[in-house]
Coordinates of C-alpha atoms in Angstrom, one line a residue:
Chain F
M1 CA -37.4 -121.2 81.0
D2 CA -40.2 -120.4 82.5
Y3 CA -42.1 -123.7 82.1
A4 CA -45.0 -122.8 83.7
P5 CA -45.9 -119.0 83.1
A6 CA -49.1 -117.2 84.7
R7 CA -51.7 -117.6 83.1
F8 CA -51.9 -121.4 82.3
H9 CA -51.4 -121.9 86.3
A10 CA -54.5 -123.0 88.0
S11 CA -54.4 -120.1 90.4
A12 CA -54.5 -117.5 87.3
R13 CA -57.8 -119.0 86.8
K14 CA -61.2 -117.6 87.0
L15 CA -63.4 -120.2 89.7
A16 CA -67.0 -119.4 90.0
E17 CA -67.9 -116.7 92.1
Q18 CA -67.5 -117.2 95.4
G19 CA -70.2 -114.9 96.7
G20 CA -68.8 -111.8 99.8
D21 CA -67.4 -113.1 102.8
F22 CA -69.1 -115.9 105.1
A23 CA -68.5 -116.4 109.0
Y24 CA -71.6 -117.7 111.4
T25 CA -72.7 -115.2 113.5
P26 CA -71.7 -116.1 116.4
E27 CA -75.5 -117.1 117.5
N28 CA -75.3 -119.7 115.1
Q29 CA -72.3 -121.1 115.8
A30 CA -73.3 -121.2 119.3
K31 CA -76.3 -123.0 118.2
F32 CA -73.9 -124.8 115.5
D33 CA -71.4 -126.0 118.4
A34 CA -74.6 -127.7 120.2
V35 CA -76.1 -129.7 117.8
V36 CA -72.1 -131.2 116.6
Q37 CA -72.0 -132.8 119.7
R38 CA -74.9 -134.4 119.4
Y39 CA -73.1 -137.3 117.3
P40 CA -70.1 -139.0 117.8
A41 CA -66.4 -136.9 117.6
D42 CA -65.2 -138.5 114.7
Q43 CA -68.7 -138.3 113.1
R44 CA -68.2 -134.3 112.8
K45 CA -70.1 -135.3 108.8
S46 CA -73.3 -136.4 110.3
A47 CA -74.1 -132.3 111.5
I48 CA -73.5 -131.3 107.7
L49 CA -77.1 -130.8 106.7
Y50 CA -77.4 -128.5 109.9
A51 CA -75.0 -125.9 109.3
L52 CA -76.0 -125.9 106.0
Y53 CA -79.8 -125.8 107.3
L54 CA -77.7 -122.7 109.7
A55 CA -76.1 -120.6 106.7
Q56 CA -79.1 -121.2 104.6
G57 CA -81.5 -119.4 107.1
Q58 CA -78.5 -116.5 107.8
Q59 CA -78.3 -116.0 104.9
G60 CA -80.8 -117.4 102.6
Y61 CA -78.9 -119.5 99.7
L62 CA -75.8 -121.4 99.9
S63 CA -72.9 -119.5 97.6
P64 CA -69.6 -121.0 97.7
A65 CA -68.1 -119.4 100.4
A66 CA -70.8 -120.1 102.7
M67 CA -70.1 -123.7 101.7
S68 CA -66.7 -123.4 102.1
H69 CA -67.1 -122.6 106.1
V70 CA -69.9 -124.8 106.6
A71 CA -66.8 -127.3 105.0
H72 CA -64.4 -126.1 108.1
H73 CA -66.4 -126.6 110.6
I74 CA -67.2 -130.3 109.5
R75 CA -63.9 -130.7 108.9
C76 CA -64.3 -132.3 105.4
T77 CA -63.9 -130.7 101.5
A78 CA -65.9 -127.9 100.1
A79 CA -66.8 -130.6 97.5
E80 CA -67.6 -132.6 99.8
V81 CA -70.0 -130.3 101.2
E82 CA -71.5 -129.2 97.7
D83 CA -71.9 -133.4 96.7
V84 CA -74.6 -133.1 99.7
V85 CA -76.0 -129.4 98.5
S86 CA -76.8 -130.0 95.3
Y87 CA -78.2 -133.6 96.8
Y88 CA -81.6 -132.0 98.5
T89 CA -84.4 -130.3 97.6
M90 CA -84.7 -127.8 100.5
F91 CA -81.0 -125.9 100.1
F92 CA -80.6 -123.4 96.9
T93 CA -77.4 -122.8 95.6
K94 CA -79.0 -118.8 94.4
P95 CA -81.1 -116.4 96.0
V96 CA -84.6 -116.5 96.2
G97 CA -88.2 -114.2 97.2
K98 CA -88.8 -113.4 100.7
Y99 CA -91.2 -115.9 100.7
V100 CA -90.8 -119.7 98.6
I101 CA -94.0 -121.0 98.0
N102 CA -93.7 -124.3 97.2
V103 CA -97.1 -125.8 95.9
C104 CA -96.9 -130.6 96.4
R105 CA -98.4 -131.6 93.2
T106 CA -98.3 -135.1 93.8
L107 CA -101.6 -137.2 93.4
S108 CA -103.4 -136.8 96.3
C109 CA -103.0 -133.3 95.7
A110 CA -103.1 -133.1 91.8
L111 CA -106.1 -135.0 93.0
L112 CA -107.7 -131.9 94.8
G113 CA -106.6 -129.4 91.8
A114 CA -102.6 -128.7 92.5
E115 CA -102.7 -128.2 89.0
R116 CA -104.7 -125.0 88.8
V117 CA -103.3 -124.4 92.4
T118 CA -99.6 -123.6 90.3
E119 CA -101.3 -121.7 87.1
Q120 CA -103.5 -119.4 89.3
L121 CA -100.3 -118.6 91.5
S122 CA -98.2 -118.5 88.7
E123 CA -100.6 -116.5 86.6
V124 CA -100.6 -114.0 89.4
L125 CA -97.2 -113.4 90.6
G126 CA -96.4 -113.3 86.5
I127 CA -93.5 -116.3 87.7
A128 CA -93.5 -119.4 86.1
P129 CA -92.7 -122.6 88.5
G130 CA -89.2 -122.0 89.4
E131 CA -88.6 -118.1 88.9
T132 CA -88.5 -115.3 91.6
D133 CA -90.2 -112.4 90.6
P134 CA -88.3 -108.9 90.1
T135 CA -88.8 -107.9 93.6
G136 CA -87.3 -110.9 94.6
T137 CA -90.4 -110.9 97.0
F138 CA -91.7 -114.1 95.3
T139 CA -90.0 -117.9 94.2
L140 CA -92.6 -120.0 93.2
L141 CA -91.8 -123.9 93.4
E142 CA -93.7 -127.2 92.8
V143 CA -92.2 -130.4 95.1
E144 CA -93.0 -134.3 95.2
C145 CA -95.2 -135.1 98.4
L146 CA -95.5 -133.1 101.2
G147 CA -96.9 -136.1 103.8
A148 CA -100.3 -133.8 104.2
C149 CA -102.1 -135.4 101.2
D150 CA -105.5 -134.9 103.4
R151 CA -105.2 -131.6 103.4
G152 CA -104.7 -131.1 100.5
P153 CA -103.5 -128.0 97.6
V154 CA -101.4 -128.4 100.5
L155 CA -98.2 -125.7 99.9
M156 CA -95.1 -125.3 102.3
I157 CA -93.4 -121.1 102.5
N158 CA -89.7 -121.8 102.8
D159 CA -89.0 -124.5 104.8
T160 CA -91.3 -123.6 107.9
D161 CA -94.7 -122.7 106.9
W162 CA -97.5 -123.8 105.7
H163 CA -101.1 -122.8 104.2
E164 CA -103.6 -126.2 103.2
R165 CA -106.2 -126.5 101.5
L166 CA -106.1 -123.6 99.3
A167 CA -108.4 -123.6 96.0
P168 CA -107.8 -122.6 92.5
E169 CA -109.9 -119.3 93.3
N170 CA -108.6 -118.4 96.3
V171 CA -105.4 -117.5 95.1
R172 CA -105.1 -114.8 94.0
T173 CA -106.7 -113.4 97.8
F174 CA -103.9 -116.0 99.4
V175 CA -101.5 -113.7 98.4
D176 CA -102.6 -110.5 98.6
D177 CA -102.6 -111.7 102.5
L178 CA -99.1 -113.3 101.9
R179 CA -97.5 -109.6 100.9
T180 CA -99.8 -107.8 103.9
R181 CA -100.2 -109.8 106.7
G182 CA -96.4 -112.2 105.8
V183 CA -96.9 -116.0 107.6
G184 CA -99.5 -114.7 109.6
A185 CA -101.9 -115.5 106.7
L186 CA -100.9 -119.2 106.2
T187 CA -103.0 -121.2 108.6
G188 CA -100.8 -123.6 109.6
C189 CA -100.5 -127.3 108.8
H190 CA -103.5 -129.7 110.9
L191 CA -104.0 -129.0 114.0
H192 CA -100.4 -127.4 114.8
K193 CA -102.5 -123.4 114.9
E194 CA -105.9 -125.1 116.9
G195 CA -104.5 -127.5 119.6
G196 CA -100.4 -127.7 118.5
K197 CA -98.9 -123.6 119.7
T198 CA -101.1 -121.6 122.9
Chain P
M1 CA -117.5 -153.9 118.4
A2 CA -116.2 -150.8 118.2
Y3 CA -113.4 -150.2 118.1
E4 CA -111.2 -148.1 120.8
P5 CA -108.1 -146.1 119.3
V6 CA -105.5 -145.9 121.4
L7 CA -102.3 -144.0 118.8
T8 CA -104.7 -141.3 118.7
K9 CA -108.3 -141.4 121.0
F10 CA -106.9 -137.7 122.3
V11 CA -105.1 -137.0 118.5
N12 CA -107.8 -133.9 118.7
E13 CA -107.4 -132.5 122.0
P14 CA -105.9 -129.5 122.9
N15 CA -103.1 -129.4 125.0
S16 CA -102.1 -133.3 123.6
Y17 CA -99.0 -132.9 122.6
T18 CA -97.9 -132.0 126.1
L19 CA -95.7 -134.5 128.7
D20 CA -98.7 -133.2 131.4
F21 CA -101.4 -134.4 129.2
Y22 CA -99.2 -137.7 128.7
L23 CA -99.1 -139.0 132.0
K24 CA -102.3 -138.2 133.3
H25 CA -104.7 -139.6 130.4
Q26 CA -102.5 -142.3 128.2
R27 CA -100.7 -144.0 131.6
G28 CA -97.7 -141.9 129.4
Y29 CA -94.3 -143.3 130.5
E30 CA -95.7 -147.0 132.5
G31 CA -94.0 -148.6 129.7
L32 CA -91.0 -147.5 130.4
R33 CA -91.1 -147.5 134.2
K34 CA -92.0 -152.0 133.0
A35 CA -89.8 -152.6 130.6
L36 CA -86.6 -151.7 132.7
T37 CA -87.8 -153.9 135.2
L38 CA -88.1 -157.2 132.7
Q39 CA -84.5 -157.9 130.5
P40 CA -83.7 -157.0 127.0
N41 CA -83.7 -160.3 125.9
D42 CA -87.5 -160.8 127.7
L43 CA -88.6 -157.9 125.9
I44 CA -87.5 -158.6 122.3
E45 CA -89.4 -161.7 122.7
Q46 CA -92.5 -159.9 123.9
V47 CA -93.1 -158.1 121.2
K48 CA -91.6 -161.0 119.0
A49 CA -94.5 -162.8 120.7
S50 CA -96.7 -159.5 119.8
G51 CA -96.8 -159.7 115.6
L52 CA -95.8 -156.5 115.5
R53 CA -94.8 -155.8 112.1
G54 CA -93.5 -153.1 110.6
R55 CA -95.8 -150.2 109.9
G56 CA -93.1 -148.9 107.1
G57 CA -94.4 -150.2 104.2
A58 CA -92.4 -153.7 104.3
G59 CA -94.6 -155.6 107.3
F60 CA -91.9 -157.3 109.0
P61 CA -91.2 -158.2 111.9
T62 CA -89.9 -155.9 114.9
G63 CA -89.2 -157.7 117.1
M64 CA -87.2 -160.3 113.9
K65 CA -85.2 -157.7 113.6
W66 CA -84.2 -156.2 117.3
Q67 CA -83.6 -159.8 117.4
F68 CA -80.8 -159.7 114.5
V69 CA -78.8 -156.7 115.5
L70 CA -75.4 -157.7 117.0
K71 CA -75.7 -159.1 120.1
D72 CA -70.8 -159.3 121.0
T73 CA -69.6 -156.1 120.3
P74 CA -67.7 -153.3 121.4
K75 CA -69.9 -151.2 118.9
P76 CA -72.4 -149.0 120.7
K77 CA -76.3 -149.7 118.6
Y78 CA -77.8 -147.6 117.6
I79 CA -82.1 -147.3 116.9
C80 CA -82.9 -144.8 114.0
C81 CA -86.7 -143.9 114.0
N82 CA -87.6 -143.1 110.2
A83 CA -89.5 -140.5 109.7
D84 CA -88.4 -139.5 106.9
E85 CA -91.9 -139.9 105.8
S86 CA -93.1 -138.9 102.2
E87 CA -94.8 -141.6 100.7
P88 CA -97.3 -140.0 98.2
G89 CA -100.7 -140.4 100.1
T90 CA -99.0 -140.9 103.6
F91 CA -99.6 -138.4 106.8
K92 CA -99.6 -140.5 110.2
D93 CA -96.4 -139.9 111.2
H94 CA -96.9 -136.2 110.9
V95 CA -99.9 -136.9 113.6
L96 CA -98.6 -139.0 115.6
M97 CA -95.4 -136.7 116.0
E98 CA -97.5 -133.6 115.9
R99 CA -100.6 -134.5 118.1
N100 CA -98.2 -137.2 119.9
P101 CA -95.2 -137.4 120.9
H102 CA -94.6 -138.8 123.7
L103 CA -95.1 -142.4 122.3
L104 CA -92.8 -142.0 119.5
I105 CA -89.4 -140.5 122.6
E106 CA -90.7 -143.9 125.1
G107 CA -90.8 -145.9 122.0
C108 CA -87.7 -144.8 121.4
A109 CA -86.0 -144.8 124.5
I110 CA -88.0 -148.9 125.3
S111 CA -86.2 -149.9 122.0
C112 CA -82.8 -149.0 123.0
Y113 CA -82.8 -149.8 126.6
A114 CA -84.1 -153.4 124.2
I115 CA -81.0 -154.3 121.8
G116 CA -78.9 -152.2 124.3
A117 CA -78.8 -149.0 122.2
K118 CA -77.9 -146.1 123.9
V119 CA -78.9 -143.4 121.0
A120 CA -81.9 -143.1 118.9
Y121 CA -81.9 -140.3 115.9
I122 CA -85.5 -139.5 115.1
Y123 CA -84.6 -138.6 111.0
I124 CA -87.6 -136.3 110.3
R125 CA -88.2 -135.2 106.9
G126 CA -86.9 -131.2 106.4
E127 CA -90.8 -129.8 105.3
F128 CA -92.2 -131.3 109.1
F129 CA -89.9 -128.2 110.6
H130 CA -93.4 -127.6 112.5
V131 CA -93.2 -131.0 113.9
Q132 CA -89.1 -131.2 114.9
E133 CA -90.3 -128.0 116.4
I134 CA -93.2 -129.6 119.0
L135 CA -91.3 -133.1 119.0
E136 CA -87.8 -132.4 119.8
A137 CA -89.5 -129.4 123.0
E138 CA -91.0 -131.9 124.3
I139 CA -88.2 -134.4 124.0
D140 CA -86.5 -131.4 126.6
K141 CA -89.4 -132.3 128.8
A142 CA -88.2 -136.5 128.9
Y143 CA -85.0 -135.1 129.8
K144 CA -86.4 -132.6 132.7
A145 CA -88.5 -135.2 134.0
G146 CA -85.7 -138.0 134.3
Y147 CA -87.7 -140.2 131.5
L148 CA -83.9 -139.5 128.7
G149 CA -80.7 -138.7 130.1
K150 CA -78.9 -140.6 132.6
N151 CA -79.8 -143.0 134.6
I152 CA -84.2 -143.0 134.6
L153 CA -86.2 -143.7 137.0
G154 CA -83.5 -144.7 138.9
S155 CA -83.0 -147.9 136.5
G156 CA -78.7 -146.7 135.5
F157 CA -79.9 -147.0 131.7
D158 CA -78.6 -144.4 129.9
C159 CA -80.2 -143.0 126.9
D160 CA -80.8 -140.1 125.1
V161 CA -83.2 -138.7 121.7
Y162 CA -82.1 -136.8 119.2
V163 CA -84.2 -135.7 116.3
H164 CA -82.0 -135.0 112.8
R165 CA -83.5 -132.6 110.2
G166 CA -83.3 -134.1 106.4
A167 CA -83.9 -132.1 103.7
G168 CA -85.9 -133.1 101.2
A169 CA -85.3 -136.0 99.8
Y170 CA -87.6 -139.0 99.5
E171 CA -85.3 -142.0 98.9
A172 CA -83.9 -141.0 102.6
G173 CA -86.8 -143.6 103.4
E174 CA -85.3 -146.3 102.7
E175 CA -82.7 -147.3 105.6
T176 CA -79.9 -147.8 104.4
A177 CA -79.9 -144.7 102.3
L178 CA -81.7 -143.1 105.8
I179 CA -78.2 -144.2 108.1
E180 CA -76.6 -142.6 105.1
S181 CA -77.9 -139.5 104.3
L182 CA -77.3 -139.0 109.1
E183 CA -73.6 -140.1 108.6
G184 CA -74.6 -136.7 106.3
K185 CA -74.0 -138.3 102.4
R186 CA -76.1 -137.9 100.4
A187 CA -79.0 -140.8 100.8
Q188 CA -78.7 -143.4 98.4
P189 CA -79.3 -147.2 99.5
R190 CA -76.0 -149.0 100.8
I191 CA -75.1 -153.2 98.9
K192 CA -77.2 -155.7 101.3
P193 CA -76.2 -156.9 102.8
P194 CA -74.4 -156.4 105.0
F195 CA -77.2 -154.9 106.5
P196 CA -78.4 -152.6 109.6
A197 CA -78.6 -154.7 111.9
V198 CA -75.3 -155.0 111.7
A199 CA -73.1 -153.0 110.0
G200 CA -75.9 -149.8 110.5
L201 CA -74.9 -146.0 111.6
Y202 CA -71.7 -145.5 111.8
Q203 CA -70.9 -149.5 110.4
C204 CA -71.8 -149.7 114.0
P205 CA -75.3 -152.6 114.4
T206 CA -78.4 -150.5 113.9
A207 CA -82.5 -151.2 114.0
V208 CA -84.4 -148.7 112.3
N209 CA -88.3 -148.9 113.0
N210 CA -90.4 -146.3 111.2
V211 CA -92.5 -143.5 113.4
E212 CA -95.6 -145.5 114.4
T213 CA -93.6 -148.8 114.9
L214 CA -92.3 -147.3 117.5
C215 CA -95.4 -146.2 119.0
N216 CA -97.1 -149.5 119.1
V217 CA -94.2 -151.0 121.3
P218 CA -95.1 -148.9 125.0
L219 CA -98.7 -150.0 124.5
I220 CA -96.9 -153.5 124.1
V221 CA -94.9 -153.2 127.0
M222 CA -97.5 -151.6 128.6
N223 CA -100.8 -154.4 128.3
G224 CA -99.0 -157.0 126.5
A225 CA -98.3 -159.3 123.9
E226 CA -101.8 -161.3 123.9
W227 CA -103.4 -157.9 124.2
F228 CA -102.1 -156.7 121.2
S229 CA -102.2 -159.7 118.9
S230 CA -105.9 -160.0 119.7
I231 CA -107.0 -157.5 117.9
G232 CA -107.3 -157.8 114.7
P233 CA -106.5 -160.8 112.7
E234 CA -104.0 -163.5 113.1
K235 CA -100.1 -161.8 112.2
N236 CA -101.8 -158.8 111.6
G237 CA -102.5 -158.0 115.1
G238 CA -102.6 -154.2 116.4
P239 CA -103.9 -151.1 116.4
K240 CA -103.0 -149.3 112.8
L241 CA -103.3 -145.6 111.2
F242 CA -104.7 -145.5 107.7
C243 CA -104.1 -142.7 105.8
I244 CA -107.2 -141.5 103.4
S245 CA -106.2 -138.3 101.0
G246 CA -107.3 -138.8 97.8
H247 CA -112.1 -138.1 96.0
V248 CA -113.4 -139.0 99.6
K249 CA -115.9 -136.3 102.1
R250 CA -113.2 -136.4 105.4
P251 CA -109.8 -136.9 103.7
G252 CA -107.5 -137.7 106.9
V253 CA -105.9 -140.5 109.2
Y254 CA -108.4 -143.0 111.7
E255 CA -107.4 -146.1 113.3
A256 CA -108.8 -149.1 113.3
S257 CA -107.4 -152.6 113.1
M258 CA -106.9 -154.1 110.4
H259 CA -110.1 -156.7 110.2
T260 CA -111.2 -152.9 109.1
T261 CA -112.0 -153.5 105.1
L262 CA -111.3 -151.2 102.4
R263 CA -114.6 -150.7 102.5
E264 CA -115.1 -149.2 106.0
L265 CA -112.6 -147.2 106.3
I266 CA -113.4 -145.2 102.9
Y267 CA -117.7 -145.4 103.2
E268 CA -117.8 -144.8 107.3
Q269 CA -114.3 -143.2 108.4
A270 CA -114.1 -140.9 105.6
G271 CA -118.1 -140.1 104.7
G272 CA -117.7 -141.4 101.4
M273 CA -116.9 -140.1 98.3
I274 CA -117.5 -136.4 97.0
D275 CA -120.8 -135.5 95.4
E276 CA -121.3 -139.9 96.3
R277 CA -119.2 -140.1 92.7
P278 CA -118.2 -144.2 91.5
L279 CA -115.7 -145.0 92.5
K280 CA -112.6 -146.1 90.0
A281 CA -110.0 -147.4 91.5
V282 CA -108.0 -147.3 94.8
I283 CA -104.5 -147.5 96.6
P284 CA -104.2 -148.8 99.2
G285 CA -101.1 -148.1 99.9
G286 CA -99.1 -145.2 99.3
S287 CA -98.4 -144.6 95.6
S288 CA -95.9 -147.6 95.1
V289 CA -98.6 -150.4 95.3
P290 CA -100.3 -151.2 92.8
I291 CA -103.8 -150.2 92.0
L292 CA -107.5 -152.5 93.7
L293 CA -110.9 -151.9 91.7
P294 CA -114.4 -151.7 93.4
E295 CA -115.2 -155.2 93.4
Q296 CA -111.7 -155.9 95.5
L297 CA -113.7 -153.2 98.4
D298 CA -114.7 -155.8 100.9
T299 CA -111.0 -156.9 101.5
P300 CA -109.9 -156.3 105.4
A301 CA -107.0 -153.8 105.1
S302 CA -104.0 -156.3 106.7
F303 CA -101.0 -156.8 105.6
D304 CA -101.4 -160.5 104.4
H305 CA -105.5 -159.9 102.9
I306 CA -103.7 -157.0 100.8
Q307 CA -101.8 -159.3 100.0
K308 CA -103.6 -161.9 98.1
A309 CA -105.9 -159.0 96.4
G310 CA -102.9 -158.2 94.3
S311 CA -102.0 -155.8 95.7
L312 CA -99.7 -154.3 99.5
L313 CA -100.2 -152.4 102.3
G314 CA -97.7 -150.4 102.4
S315 CA -98.1 -147.7 104.4
A316 CA -101.3 -147.4 104.6
G317 CA -102.1 -145.1 102.4
L318 CA -104.7 -145.3 100.4
I319 CA -105.3 -142.8 97.6
V320 CA -109.2 -142.9 96.7
M321 CA -110.6 -141.7 92.9
N322 CA -113.6 -141.5 91.4
D323 CA -114.4 -141.8 87.8
S324 CA -112.7 -138.1 87.1
V325 CA -110.2 -140.0 87.0
C326 CA -107.6 -140.9 83.3
M327 CA -105.0 -143.6 84.5
V328 CA -102.7 -142.3 81.9
W329 CA -102.9 -139.4 83.8
L330 CA -102.2 -141.1 86.9
A331 CA -99.3 -142.6 86.0
M332 CA -97.6 -139.6 84.7
N333 CA -98.4 -138.0 87.8
L334 CA -96.7 -140.4 89.4
L335 CA -93.7 -140.6 86.6
H336 CA -93.3 -137.1 87.5
F337 CA -92.6 -138.1 91.5
Y338 CA -90.1 -140.9 90.7
R339 CA -88.4 -139.7 88.2
H340 CA -87.7 -136.5 89.9
E341 CA -86.7 -138.5 93.9
S342 CA -84.9 -141.5 92.1
C343 CA -80.8 -140.9 93.7
G344 CA -79.9 -141.6 90.6
K345 CA -77.9 -144.8 92.0
C346 CA -78.9 -147.8 89.6
T347 CA -79.6 -147.0 86.4
P348 CA -82.1 -149.3 85.1
C349 CA -84.4 -146.9 87.9
R350 CA -83.0 -143.3 87.0
E351 CA -82.8 -143.7 83.5
G352 CA -86.0 -145.8 83.3
S353 CA -88.0 -143.8 85.7
D354 CA -87.6 -140.3 83.3
W355 CA -87.9 -142.4 80.2
L356 CA -91.1 -144.0 81.6
F357 CA -92.3 -140.3 82.6
K358 CA -91.2 -138.7 78.4
L359 CA -93.5 -142.2 77.6
L360 CA -96.5 -141.4 79.4
R361 CA -96.1 -137.9 78.9
R362 CA -96.5 -138.1 75.5
V363 CA -99.6 -140.9 75.2
E364 CA -101.0 -138.6 78.3
A365 CA -101.0 -136.0 74.8
G366 CA -102.7 -138.0 72.9
E367 CA -99.2 -138.1 70.7
G368 CA -98.5 -141.8 71.9
Q369 CA -98.0 -144.7 69.0
P370 CA -99.6 -148.5 69.3
K371 CA -95.7 -149.0 69.7
D372 CA -95.0 -147.0 72.4
L373 CA -97.1 -149.1 75.1
D374 CA -95.2 -151.6 74.3
L375 CA -92.2 -149.6 75.3
L376 CA -93.7 -148.9 78.4
F377 CA -93.9 -152.5 78.8
G378 CA -90.1 -153.3 78.2
V379 CA -88.7 -150.2 80.2
S380 CA -90.8 -151.1 83.4
N381 CA -89.9 -155.0 83.6
N382 CA -86.1 -153.7 83.0
I383 CA -86.4 -151.7 85.9
V384 CA -87.9 -154.2 88.2
G385 CA -86.1 -156.4 90.6
K386 CA -82.2 -154.5 88.6
T387 CA -82.1 -152.0 91.1
L388 CA -80.7 -152.0 94.6
C389 CA -82.8 -150.4 97.0
A390 CA -87.2 -151.8 96.7
F391 CA -87.1 -147.7 94.5
G392 CA -87.3 -149.1 90.9
D393 CA -90.2 -152.0 91.9
A394 CA -91.5 -149.2 93.3
A395 CA -91.0 -146.8 90.1
A396 CA -92.4 -149.1 87.8
T397 CA -95.6 -150.6 90.0
P398 CA -97.8 -147.5 88.3
V399 CA -97.2 -147.9 85.2
L400 CA -97.7 -151.8 85.3
T401 CA -100.9 -151.8 87.4
T402 CA -103.2 -149.5 85.3
M403 CA -101.3 -151.1 81.6
K404 CA -103.3 -154.3 83.3
L405 CA -106.3 -152.9 84.9
F406 CA -106.6 -149.8 82.3
R407 CA -104.6 -150.9 79.2
H408 CA -108.2 -149.9 76.8
E409 CA -107.2 -146.2 78.7
Y410 CA -103.8 -146.5 77.2
E411 CA -104.9 -147.3 74.0
A412 CA -108.1 -145.3 73.6
H413 CA -104.9 -142.3 73.7
V414 CA -103.3 -143.7 71.1
R415 CA -106.3 -144.4 68.5
E416 CA -107.4 -140.8 69.8
G417 CA -105.3 -138.7 70.2
R418 CA -106.9 -137.2 73.4
C419 CA -107.7 -138.1 76.7
T420 CA -111.9 -140.7 75.9
L421 CA -112.8 -140.1 79.7
P422 CA -116.0 -138.2 79.2
A423 CA -114.2 -134.0 79.4
S424 CA -117.9 -132.6 81.2
W425 CA -116.3 -133.7 85.1
R426 CA -113.6 -130.6 84.2
A427 CA -116.6 -127.7 83.3
E428 CA -118.7 -129.7 86.2
H429 CA -115.9 -129.7 89.1
P430 CA -113.0 -127.5 88.1
I431 CA -111.8 -127.6 91.8
F432 CA -110.8 -131.8 90.8
A433 CA -109.5 -130.5 87.6
A434 CA -106.4 -133.0 87.5
H435 CA -105.3 -132.0 83.5

């Protein structure tokens, strides 16, 4: 008697889309191997955020395959990785646009018109906050305080570049600039450009 | 007597972030050199004598925090520098790390020596990548120059400083949540006790200190505890950074002693109100503290004075608002923040912040009923004091403080079915249009 017909067996169930095969590039692998040394040998899990940033940088988002790859390197389960990914706001589990525009919406920026900046961006890009445009160029997100309240309304583009004091009436020019000149069109934040990097 | 900045004196100079500049203009690493000749205990005593209070929000004496770090243990000890800076209205550590990183690096090394740690982790928020780049490059230079690494300055003391990047979580600024996040888990607070001083990072004794706190340590070692405590009122000594944002002409980070009044900070340092509109309210210490009114502006901006005035200095993030701001909208904006950032561990905070936001949205849209106001009050009071960390209290504060001081605005929203502030400001000043 067949106690476990194949169609009821766990292995026959359809699983979530895994995404394509994922493995770190040799370059990223070397970076991970270096950073994991910063933590005690039995505390590899501390490097998980870094490992996830590497994977996201390589692929643009974190597919289940990428999370499994990270789990393999951290030596934990894929569920533990997903637990972490689902908590932090800076990780994406779906593909996002080339430029992820994060608009700060918390009090100090809001006092200076952040809500209207989002409105304008939404109108110019033709997408609502949380969406990606059909060409895959822009994703618009509203985020909570970015920590540059004196430069409001402040934007973070992807997880690296900043643009400060964007008045709602300048949104259209800003988007055009970003389209043509890329991140070079951004002002940076504080004195970052003025004295920081030469 | 004019106040001479020490933490931020050079932040506007080009290259102020470099090691060469730090050595030349800020007596760089003299503090570390001196500290290494002292006994760690004497160092802790010195910091205690200076009266340095934590700059992260709670204002707990730093020397005591270090003294609590368990001494007799075979386990390693750790310094965790809290550079998660996510309190709305706060951006002082941003500037310190970006423009004066070596002060922090030196502070980390001295603190490690004081508590007997060999490693310091600087937990920086994920959004500050541009700051992290500078910080890491300067840490590299400090290693090469022999201020970090093995056998620092020939003393036999080893110390490593690493930057650990977070990934977007306000709650990671709470010390035990920061430790959890550093361990590679969700940033959720732990049950205390045990406190981090006994069982912190990897269950080892740990001191978690704010960036600005650690930046003050080299100055204390170099100039002495008396110098430090002589700046500012009793028990509120030392230089302090104030972050001023909102409806002021020159928002930014300003360094002052804690003798300075809120009025001086807002009207002199930050240039006063935009368009000379009247000031309606000021949040003196980041979004989590009660609001102060215009008649309280002559309060000195010290931990104790602000507390006496009914608020908290917190992280010294002053958010200044003019008469165009609707207080129901303000509470709604902040509750949107707290609802989003609640880590979800304690039910009152997780469910309560969401509930409060929905109620506020309803009232703000003019669809509220009189009973909603009592409900707002009731829900808030059922969050306060019923959570593991201070987040719950912080989330309830915007509602409680606006309901206490501006209840008439809530009532007007319910009565009129709309916001009753003069509508003209919106047309006149489109950039300030908040809703």
